[in-house]
PDB file of C-alpha atoms and ligand atoms in Angstrom:
ATOM      1  CA  MET A   4     -28.992 -53.174  52.968  1.00  0.00           C
ATOM      2  CA  ILE A   5     -29.976 -56.839  53.348  1.00  0.00           C
ATOM      3  CA  ALA A   6     -33.010 -57.964  55.268  1.00  0.00           C
ATOM      4  CA  GLY A   7     -32.790 -60.578  57.966  1.00  0.00           C
ATOM      5  CA  ASN A   8     -29.107 -61.438  57.814  1.00  0.00           C
ATOM      6  CA  LYS A   9     -26.073 -59.608  59.088  1.00  0.00           C
ATOM      7  CA  LEU A  10     -24.169 -57.540  56.562  1.00  0.00           C
ATOM      8  CA  ARG A  11     -20.939 -59.368  55.774  1.00  0.00           C
ATOM      9  CA  LEU A  12     -17.922 -57.067  55.682  1.00  0.00           C
ATOM     10  CA  GLY A  13     -14.543 -57.532  54.028  1.00  0.00           C
ATOM     11  CA  VAL A  14     -12.047 -55.144  55.597  1.00  0.00           C
ATOM     12  CA  LEU A  15      -8.888 -54.117  53.712  1.00  0.00           C
ATOM     13  CA  GLY A  16      -6.037 -52.372  55.560  1.00  0.00           C
ATOM     14  CA  SER A  17      -2.311 -51.805  55.350  1.00  0.00           C
ATOM     15  CA  GLY A  18      -1.550 -50.454  58.801  1.00  0.00           C
ATOM     16  CA  LYS A  19      -2.090 -50.728  62.518  1.00  0.00           C
ATOM     17  CA  GLY A  20      -5.803 -51.464  62.237  1.00  0.00           C
ATOM     18  CA  SER A  21      -7.293 -49.148  64.847  1.00  0.00           C
ATOM     19  CA  ASN A  22     -10.396 -48.617  62.695  1.00  0.00           C
ATOM     20  CA  PHE A  23     -10.786 -52.372  62.209  1.00  0.00           C
ATOM     21  CA  LYS A  24     -10.582 -52.744  66.006  1.00  0.00           C
ATOM     22  CA  ALA A  25     -13.224 -50.048  66.530  1.00  0.00           C
ATOM     23  CA  ILE A  26     -15.561 -51.753  64.023  1.00  0.00           C
ATOM     24  CA  ALA A  27     -14.936 -55.224  65.463  1.00  0.00           C
ATOM     25  CA  ASP A  28     -15.364 -54.168  69.107  1.00  0.00           C
ATOM     26  CA  ALA A  29     -18.178 -51.594  68.755  1.00  0.00           C
ATOM     27  CA  PHE A  30     -20.955 -53.941  69.910  1.00  0.00           C
ATOM     28  CA  PRO A  31     -21.134 -56.641  72.587  1.00  0.00           C
ATOM     29  CA  ALA A  32     -20.549 -60.099  71.059  1.00  0.00           C
ATOM     30  CA  GLY A  33     -23.312 -61.023  68.647  1.00  0.00           C
ATOM     31  CA  ASP A  34     -25.151 -57.665  68.848  1.00  0.00           C
ATOM     32  CA  ALA A  35     -23.647 -55.947  65.786  1.00  0.00           C
ATOM     33  CA  PRO A  36     -25.872 -55.764  62.691  1.00  0.00           C
ATOM     34  CA  TYR A  37     -22.771 -56.707  60.672  1.00  0.00           C
ATOM     35  CA  GLU A  38     -20.095 -59.380  60.826  1.00  0.00           C
ATOM     36  CA  ILE A  39     -16.531 -59.241  59.602  1.00  0.00           C
ATOM     37  CA  ALA A  40     -16.110 -62.123  57.170  1.00  0.00           C
ATOM     38  CA  LEU A  41     -12.542 -61.408  56.118  1.00  0.00           C
ATOM     39  CA  VAL A  42      -9.596 -59.075  56.657  1.00  0.00           C
ATOM     40  CA  ALA A  43      -7.007 -58.773  53.893  1.00  0.00           C
ATOM     41  CA  SER A  44      -3.811 -56.763  53.764  1.00  0.00           C
ATOM     42  CA  ASP A  45      -1.112 -55.923  51.241  1.00  0.00           C
ATOM     43  CA  VAL A  46       1.427 -55.787  54.105  1.00  0.00           C
ATOM     44  CA  ALA A  47       2.476 -59.174  55.508  1.00  0.00           C
ATOM     45  CA  ASP A  48       3.122 -57.972  59.076  1.00  0.00           C
ATOM     46  CA  ALA A  49       0.386 -55.332  59.288  1.00  0.00           C
ATOM     47  CA  GLY A  50      -1.115 -54.825  62.747  1.00  0.00           C
ATOM     48  CA  ILE A  51      -4.609 -55.204  61.283  1.00  0.00           C
ATOM     49  CA  LEU A  52      -3.929 -58.897  60.468  1.00  0.00           C
ATOM     50  CA  GLN A  53      -2.770 -59.563  64.014  1.00  0.00           C
ATOM     51  CA  LEU A  54      -5.808 -57.803  65.529  1.00  0.00           C
ATOM     52  CA  ALA A  55      -8.106 -59.824  63.251  1.00  0.00           C
ATOM     53  CA  ARG A  56      -6.507 -63.145  64.188  1.00  0.00           C
ATOM     54  CA  GLU A  57      -6.785 -62.286  67.908  1.00  0.00           C
ATOM     55  CA  ARG A  58     -10.541 -61.942  67.317  1.00  0.00           C
ATOM     56  CA  GLY A  59     -10.870 -65.150  65.305  1.00  0.00           C
ATOM     57  CA  VAL A  60     -11.516 -63.300  62.032  1.00  0.00           C
ATOM     58  CA  PRO A  61      -9.997 -64.924  58.901  1.00  0.00           C
ATOM     59  CA  ALA A  62      -7.038 -62.711  57.970  1.00  0.00           C
ATOM     60  CA  HIS A  63      -4.895 -62.988  54.853  1.00  0.00           C
ATOM     61  CA  PHE A  64      -1.881 -61.258  53.421  1.00  0.00           C
ATOM     62  CA  ILE A  65      -2.469 -61.034  49.681  1.00  0.00           C
ATOM     63  CA  ALA A  66       0.612 -59.919  47.752  1.00  0.00           C
ATOM     64  CA  PRO A  67      -0.088 -56.629  45.933  1.00  0.00           C
ATOM     65  CA  GLY A  68       2.288 -57.303  43.046  1.00  0.00           C
ATOM     66  CA  LYS A  69       4.756 -55.096  41.311  1.00  0.00           C
ATOM     67  CA  PHE A  70       3.250 -51.606  41.706  1.00  0.00           C
ATOM     68  CA  ARG A  71       3.611 -49.272  44.683  1.00  0.00           C
ATOM     69  CA  THR A  72       0.221 -47.550  44.768  1.00  0.00           C
ATOM     70  CA  LYS A  73      -2.183 -50.024  43.133  1.00  0.00           C
ATOM     71  CA  LEU A  74      -2.774 -53.769  42.733  1.00  0.00           C
ATOM     72  CA  ASP A  75      -1.265 -55.422  39.679  1.00  0.00           C
ATOM     73  CA  GLU A  76      -3.099 -57.687  37.209  1.00  0.00           C
ATOM     74  CA  VAL A  77      -2.476 -60.795  39.341  1.00  0.00           C
ATOM     75  CA  ALA A  78      -3.254 -59.205  42.694  1.00  0.00           C
ATOM     76  CA  GLU A  79      -6.515 -57.490  41.737  1.00  0.00           C
ATOM     77  CA  PRO A  80      -8.361 -60.718  40.812  1.00  0.00           C
ATOM     78  CA  ALA A  81      -6.853 -62.406  43.884  1.00  0.00           C
ATOM     79  CA  TYR A  82      -8.426 -59.745  46.150  1.00  0.00           C
ATOM     80  CA  ILE A  83     -11.746 -59.977  44.292  1.00  0.00           C
ATOM     81  CA  ARG A  84     -11.761 -63.765  44.563  1.00  0.00           C
ATOM     82  CA  ALA A  85     -10.950 -63.786  48.297  1.00  0.00           C
ATOM     83  CA  LEU A  86     -13.742 -61.287  49.030  1.00  0.00           C
ATOM     84  CA  GLN A  87     -16.252 -63.148  46.853  1.00  0.00           C
ATOM     85  CA  GLU A  88     -15.352 -66.512  48.386  1.00  0.00           C
ATOM     86  CA  ALA A  89     -15.970 -64.982  51.827  1.00  0.00           C
ATOM     87  CA  ARG A  90     -19.423 -63.874  50.509  1.00  0.00           C
ATOM     88  CA  VAL A  91     -18.739 -60.264  51.388  1.00  0.00           C
ATOM     89  CA  ASP A  92     -21.641 -57.796  50.956  1.00  0.00           C
ATOM     90  CA  MET A  93     -19.583 -54.643  51.503  1.00  0.00           C
ATOM     91  CA  VAL A  94     -15.872 -53.817  51.271  1.00  0.00           C
ATOM     92  CA  VAL A  95     -14.623 -51.536  54.054  1.00  0.00           C
ATOM     93  CA  LEU A  96     -11.322 -49.770  53.456  1.00  0.00           C
ATOM     94  CA  ALA A  97      -9.565 -49.058  56.739  1.00  0.00           C
ATOM     95  CA  GLY A  98      -6.197 -47.552  55.917  1.00  0.00           C
ATOM     96  CA  PHE A  99      -5.686 -49.553  52.702  1.00  0.00           C
ATOM     97  CA  MET A 100      -2.864 -47.722  50.960  1.00  0.00           C
ATOM     98  CA  ARG A 101      -3.620 -48.796  47.385  1.00  0.00           C
ATOM     99  CA  ILE A 102      -5.930 -47.142  44.897  1.00  0.00           C
ATOM    100  CA  LEU A 103      -8.738 -49.471  43.782  1.00  0.00           C
ATOM    101  CA  LYS A 104     -10.038 -49.012  40.269  1.00  0.00           C
ATOM    102  CA  GLY A 105     -11.695 -50.664  37.255  1.00  0.00           C
ATOM    103  CA  GLU A 106     -12.181 -54.364  37.736  1.00  0.00           C
ATOM    104  CA  PHE A 107     -12.344 -54.207  41.532  1.00  0.00           C
ATOM    105  CA  LEU A 108     -14.935 -51.422  41.654  1.00  0.00           C
ATOM    106  CA  ARG A 109     -17.005 -53.159  38.979  1.00  0.00           C
ATOM    107  CA  ALA A 110     -16.990 -56.383  41.031  1.00  0.00           C
ATOM    108  CA  PHE A 111     -18.283 -54.531  44.123  1.00  0.00           C
ATOM    109  CA  SER A 112     -20.165 -51.708  42.427  1.00  0.00           C
ATOM    110  CA  GLY A 113     -21.560 -49.230  44.977  1.00  0.00           C
ATOM    111  CA  ARG A 114     -20.412 -51.477  47.819  1.00  0.00           C
ATOM    112  CA  VAL A 115     -16.943 -50.121  48.661  1.00  0.00           C
ATOM    113  CA  ILE A 116     -16.559 -47.508  51.413  1.00  0.00           C
ATOM    114  CA  ASN A 117     -13.596 -45.653  52.891  1.00  0.00           C
ATOM    115  CA  ILE A 118     -12.836 -43.349  55.819  1.00  0.00           C
ATOM    116  CA  HIS A 119     -10.750 -40.252  55.152  1.00  0.00           C
ATOM    117  CA  PRO A 120      -9.214 -38.013  57.849  1.00  0.00           C
ATOM    118  CA  SER A 121     -10.685 -34.651  56.730  1.00  0.00           C
ATOM    119  CA  LEU A 122     -14.021 -33.068  55.900  1.00  0.00           C
ATOM    120  CA  LEU A 123     -14.112 -33.859  52.193  1.00  0.00           C
ATOM    121  CA  PRO A 124     -14.009 -32.336  49.636  1.00  0.00           C
ATOM    122  CA  SER A 125     -11.359 -30.373  51.565  1.00  0.00           C
ATOM    123  CA  PHE A 126      -7.950 -31.985  51.791  1.00  0.00           C
ATOM    124  CA  PRO A 127      -8.124 -35.229  49.792  1.00  0.00           C
ATOM    125  CA  GLY A 128      -4.959 -37.294  49.500  1.00  0.00           C
ATOM    126  CA  LEU A 129      -2.192 -37.992  51.978  1.00  0.00           C
ATOM    127  CA  GLU A 130      -1.728 -36.551  55.508  1.00  0.00           C
ATOM    128  CA  ALA A 131      -5.046 -34.703  55.353  1.00  0.00           C
ATOM    129  CA  TRP A 132      -4.807 -33.623  59.019  1.00  0.00           C
ATOM    130  CA  LYS A 133      -1.487 -31.896  58.250  1.00  0.00           C
ATOM    131  CA  GLN A 134      -2.962 -30.238  55.162  1.00  0.00           C
ATOM    132  CA  ALA A 135      -5.807 -28.863  57.335  1.00  0.00           C
ATOM    133  CA  LEU A 136      -3.426 -27.629  60.059  1.00  0.00           C
ATOM    134  CA  ASP A 137      -1.098 -25.958  57.546  1.00  0.00           C
ATOM    135  CA  TYR A 138      -4.031 -24.322  55.734  1.00  0.00           C
ATOM    136  CA  GLY A 139      -5.320 -22.794  58.962  1.00  0.00           C
ATOM    137  CA  VAL A 140      -8.914 -24.027  58.928  1.00  0.00           C
ATOM    138  CA  LYS A 141     -10.610 -23.987  62.346  1.00  0.00           C
ATOM    139  CA  PHE A 142     -12.528 -27.225  61.898  1.00  0.00           C
ATOM    140  CA  THR A 143     -11.615 -30.483  60.241  1.00  0.00           C
ATOM    141  CA  GLY A 144     -12.776 -34.026  60.910  1.00  0.00           C
ATOM    142  CA  CYS A 145     -13.390 -37.286  59.108  1.00  0.00           C
ATOM    143  CA  THR A 146     -15.568 -38.496  56.257  1.00  0.00           C
ATOM    144  CA  VAL A 147     -17.031 -41.893  55.379  1.00  0.00           C
ATOM    145  CA  HIS A 148     -17.629 -42.053  51.632  1.00  0.00           C
ATOM    146  CA  PHE A 149     -18.289 -44.445  48.795  1.00  0.00           C
ATOM    147  CA  VAL A 150     -15.217 -45.235  46.714  1.00  0.00           C
ATOM    148  CA  ASP A 151     -15.335 -44.273  43.045  1.00  0.00           C
ATOM    149  CA  GLN A 152     -12.658 -44.043  40.342  1.00  0.00           C
ATOM    150  CA  GLY A 153     -11.214 -40.798  41.755  1.00  0.00           C
ATOM    151  CA  VAL A 154      -9.146 -40.123  44.872  1.00  0.00           C
ATOM    152  CA  ASP A 155     -11.388 -39.532  47.933  1.00  0.00           C
ATOM    153  CA  SER A 156     -14.094 -38.250  45.579  1.00  0.00           C
ATOM    154  CA  GLY A 157     -17.082 -40.616  45.979  1.00  0.00           C
ATOM    155  CA  PRO A 158     -20.483 -39.656  47.470  1.00  0.00           C
ATOM    156  CA  ILE A 159     -20.288 -38.676  51.134  1.00  0.00           C
ATOM    157  CA  ILE A 160     -22.131 -40.930  53.586  1.00  0.00           C
ATOM    158  CA  ALA A 161     -21.266 -39.352  56.973  1.00  0.00           C
ATOM    159  CA  GLN A 162     -18.955 -36.788  58.529  1.00  0.00           C
ATOM    160  CA  GLN A 163     -17.814 -35.874  62.030  1.00  0.00           C
ATOM    161  CA  VAL A 164     -16.313 -32.489  62.894  1.00  0.00           C
ATOM    162  CA  VAL A 165     -13.115 -32.033  64.948  1.00  0.00           C
ATOM    163  CA  PRO A 166     -12.133 -28.488  66.018  1.00  0.00           C
ATOM    164  CA  ILE A 167      -8.520 -27.430  65.527  1.00  0.00           C
ATOM    165  CA  LEU A 168      -6.999 -25.985  68.710  1.00  0.00           C
ATOM    166  CA  GLU A 169      -4.260 -23.355  68.919  1.00  0.00           C
ATOM    167  CA  LYS A 170      -1.895 -25.751  70.686  1.00  0.00           C
ATOM    168  CA  ASP A 171      -2.423 -28.557  68.155  1.00  0.00           C
ATOM    169  CA  THR A 172       0.499 -30.261  66.455  1.00  0.00           C
ATOM    170  CA  ALA A 173       0.030 -32.585  63.503  1.00  0.00           C
ATOM    171  CA  ALA A 174       0.293 -35.501  65.955  1.00  0.00           C
ATOM    172  CA  THR A 175      -2.316 -34.266  68.478  1.00  0.00           C
ATOM    173  CA  LEU A 176      -4.750 -33.319  65.729  1.00  0.00           C
ATOM    174  CA  HIS A 177      -4.300 -36.669  63.981  1.00  0.00           C
ATOM    175  CA  ALA A 178      -4.963 -38.487  67.282  1.00  0.00           C
ATOM    176  CA  ARG A 179      -8.257 -36.580  67.847  1.00  0.00           C
ATOM    177  CA  ILE A 180      -9.361 -37.217  64.263  1.00  0.00           C
ATOM    178  CA  GLN A 181      -8.688 -40.915  64.766  1.00  0.00           C
ATOM    179  CA  GLU A 182     -10.835 -40.888  67.921  1.00  0.00           C
ATOM    180  CA  ALA A 183     -13.641 -39.388  65.822  1.00  0.00           C
ATOM    181  CA  GLU A 184     -13.090 -42.043  63.136  1.00  0.00           C
ATOM    182  CA  HIS A 185     -13.464 -44.786  65.731  1.00  0.00           C
ATOM    183  CA  GLU A 186     -16.946 -43.449  66.586  1.00  0.00           C
ATOM    184  CA  LEU A 187     -18.075 -42.554  63.084  1.00  0.00           C
ATOM    185  CA  TYR A 188     -17.033 -45.661  61.138  1.00  0.00           C
ATOM    186  CA  PRO A 189     -18.804 -48.352  63.234  1.00  0.00           C
ATOM    187  CA  THR A 190     -21.913 -46.166  63.662  1.00  0.00           C
ATOM    188  CA  THR A 191     -22.157 -45.517  59.931  1.00  0.00           C
ATOM    189  CA  ILE A 192     -21.592 -49.156  58.969  1.00  0.00           C
ATOM    190  CA  ALA A 193     -24.261 -50.202  61.477  1.00  0.00           C
ATOM    191  CA  ARG A 194     -26.721 -47.755  59.891  1.00  0.00           C
ATOM    192  CA  MET A 195     -25.922 -49.139  56.461  1.00  0.00           C
ATOM    193  CA  ALA A 196     -26.331 -52.684  57.747  1.00  0.00           C
ATOM    194  CA  ARG A 197     -29.766 -51.788  59.112  1.00  0.00           C
ATOM    195  CA  GLY A 198     -30.753 -50.558  55.652  1.00  0.00           C
ATOM    196  CA  ARG A 199     -31.112 -46.911  56.603  1.00  0.00           C
ATOM    197  CA  ILE A 200     -29.129 -45.423  53.716  1.00  0.00           C
ATOM    198  CA  ARG A 201     -30.538 -44.174  50.382  1.00  0.00           C
ATOM    199  CA  VAL A 202     -28.290 -42.996  47.545  1.00  0.00           C
ATOM    200  CA  VAL A 203     -29.637 -40.433  45.052  1.00  0.00           C
ATOM    201  CA  GLY A 204     -26.849 -39.329  42.707  1.00  0.00           C
ATOM    202  CA  ARG A 205     -24.187 -37.804  44.947  1.00  0.00           C
ATOM    203  CA  GLN A 206     -26.581 -37.399  47.828  1.00  0.00           C
ATOM    204  CA  VAL A 207     -26.645 -40.082  50.471  1.00  0.00           C
ATOM    205  CA  TRP A 208     -29.450 -39.995  53.001  1.00  0.00           C
ATOM    206  CA  THR A 209     -29.423 -41.824  56.278  1.00  0.00           C
ATOM    207  CA  GLU A 210     -32.622 -42.397  58.268  1.00  0.00           C
TER     208      GLU A 210
HETATM  209  C1  GRF B  27      -7.173 -43.860  59.201  1.00  0.00           C
HETATM  210  O1  GRF B  27      -6.812 -42.831  60.043  1.00  0.00           O
HETATM  211  C2  GRF B  27      -7.931 -43.371  57.989  1.00  0.00           C
HETATM  212  O2  GRF B  27      -8.281 -42.048  58.070  1.00  0.00           O
HETATM  213  C3  GRF B  27      -6.989 -43.539  56.841  1.00  0.00           C
HETATM  214  O3  GRF B  27      -6.086 -44.537  57.217  1.00  0.00           O
HETATM  215  C4  GRF B  27      -5.972 -44.577  58.629  1.00  0.00           C
HETATM  216  C5  GRF B  27      -5.904 -46.017  59.055  1.00  0.00           C
HETATM  217  O4  GRF B  27      -5.575 -46.157  60.403  1.00  0.00           O
HETATM  218  N1  GRF B  27      -7.734 -43.844  55.647  1.00  0.00           N
HETATM  219  P1  GRF B  27      -5.773 -47.526  61.155  1.00  0.00           P
HETATM  220  O5  GRF B  27      -4.908 -48.576  60.461  1.00  0.00           O
HETATM  221  O6  GRF B  27      -7.234 -47.879  61.086  1.00  0.00           O
HETATM  222  O7  GRF B  27      -5.327 -47.289  62.545  1.00  0.00           O
END
């Protein structure tokens, strides 16, 4: 994506931060082709902020404002400003529970990615592992995709398959999907940082 320098990531999350941890710890110190410039959360006591601070990564709670599922007109520019001030090249959503639209996506056009716990386009939305289990599919997994104006609908960058076992509960399946996420997300971001991704319409090619 950028030659010479490390890709600077801004990670947004609302929860425990296990994907942040996987991304931050995937390479021995200094070896990653990316660096995490900033972590921001809409939840003041989110685990992801604590994990970031333990690793010396700047971590900020930024109030989301008056809505439940999106950022309000004060919060959205505050997020954009924080990410721009940290000179972020790519925004990595890691369990950020707010829909990002309009102004935000324009500010980081083509540079916002997310990880979703199913093989998209199957089972977008909430509790995707439970949707897959209830539906009875034999394989599910996780998907890294670009974020567009829709819900979990942007071009697919990478996927990893997780088989569903007869003894699975929602909890055991979710745990195995998360293990797959922790492999797929850092690997995919590293590929992107090394400039090995080409986007042609909805098709995303990695080399
Ligand atoms: C992940 O499982 C991801 O699929 C979803 O949000 C979850 C975040 O988990 N988008 P964590 O905070 O990274 O542990």
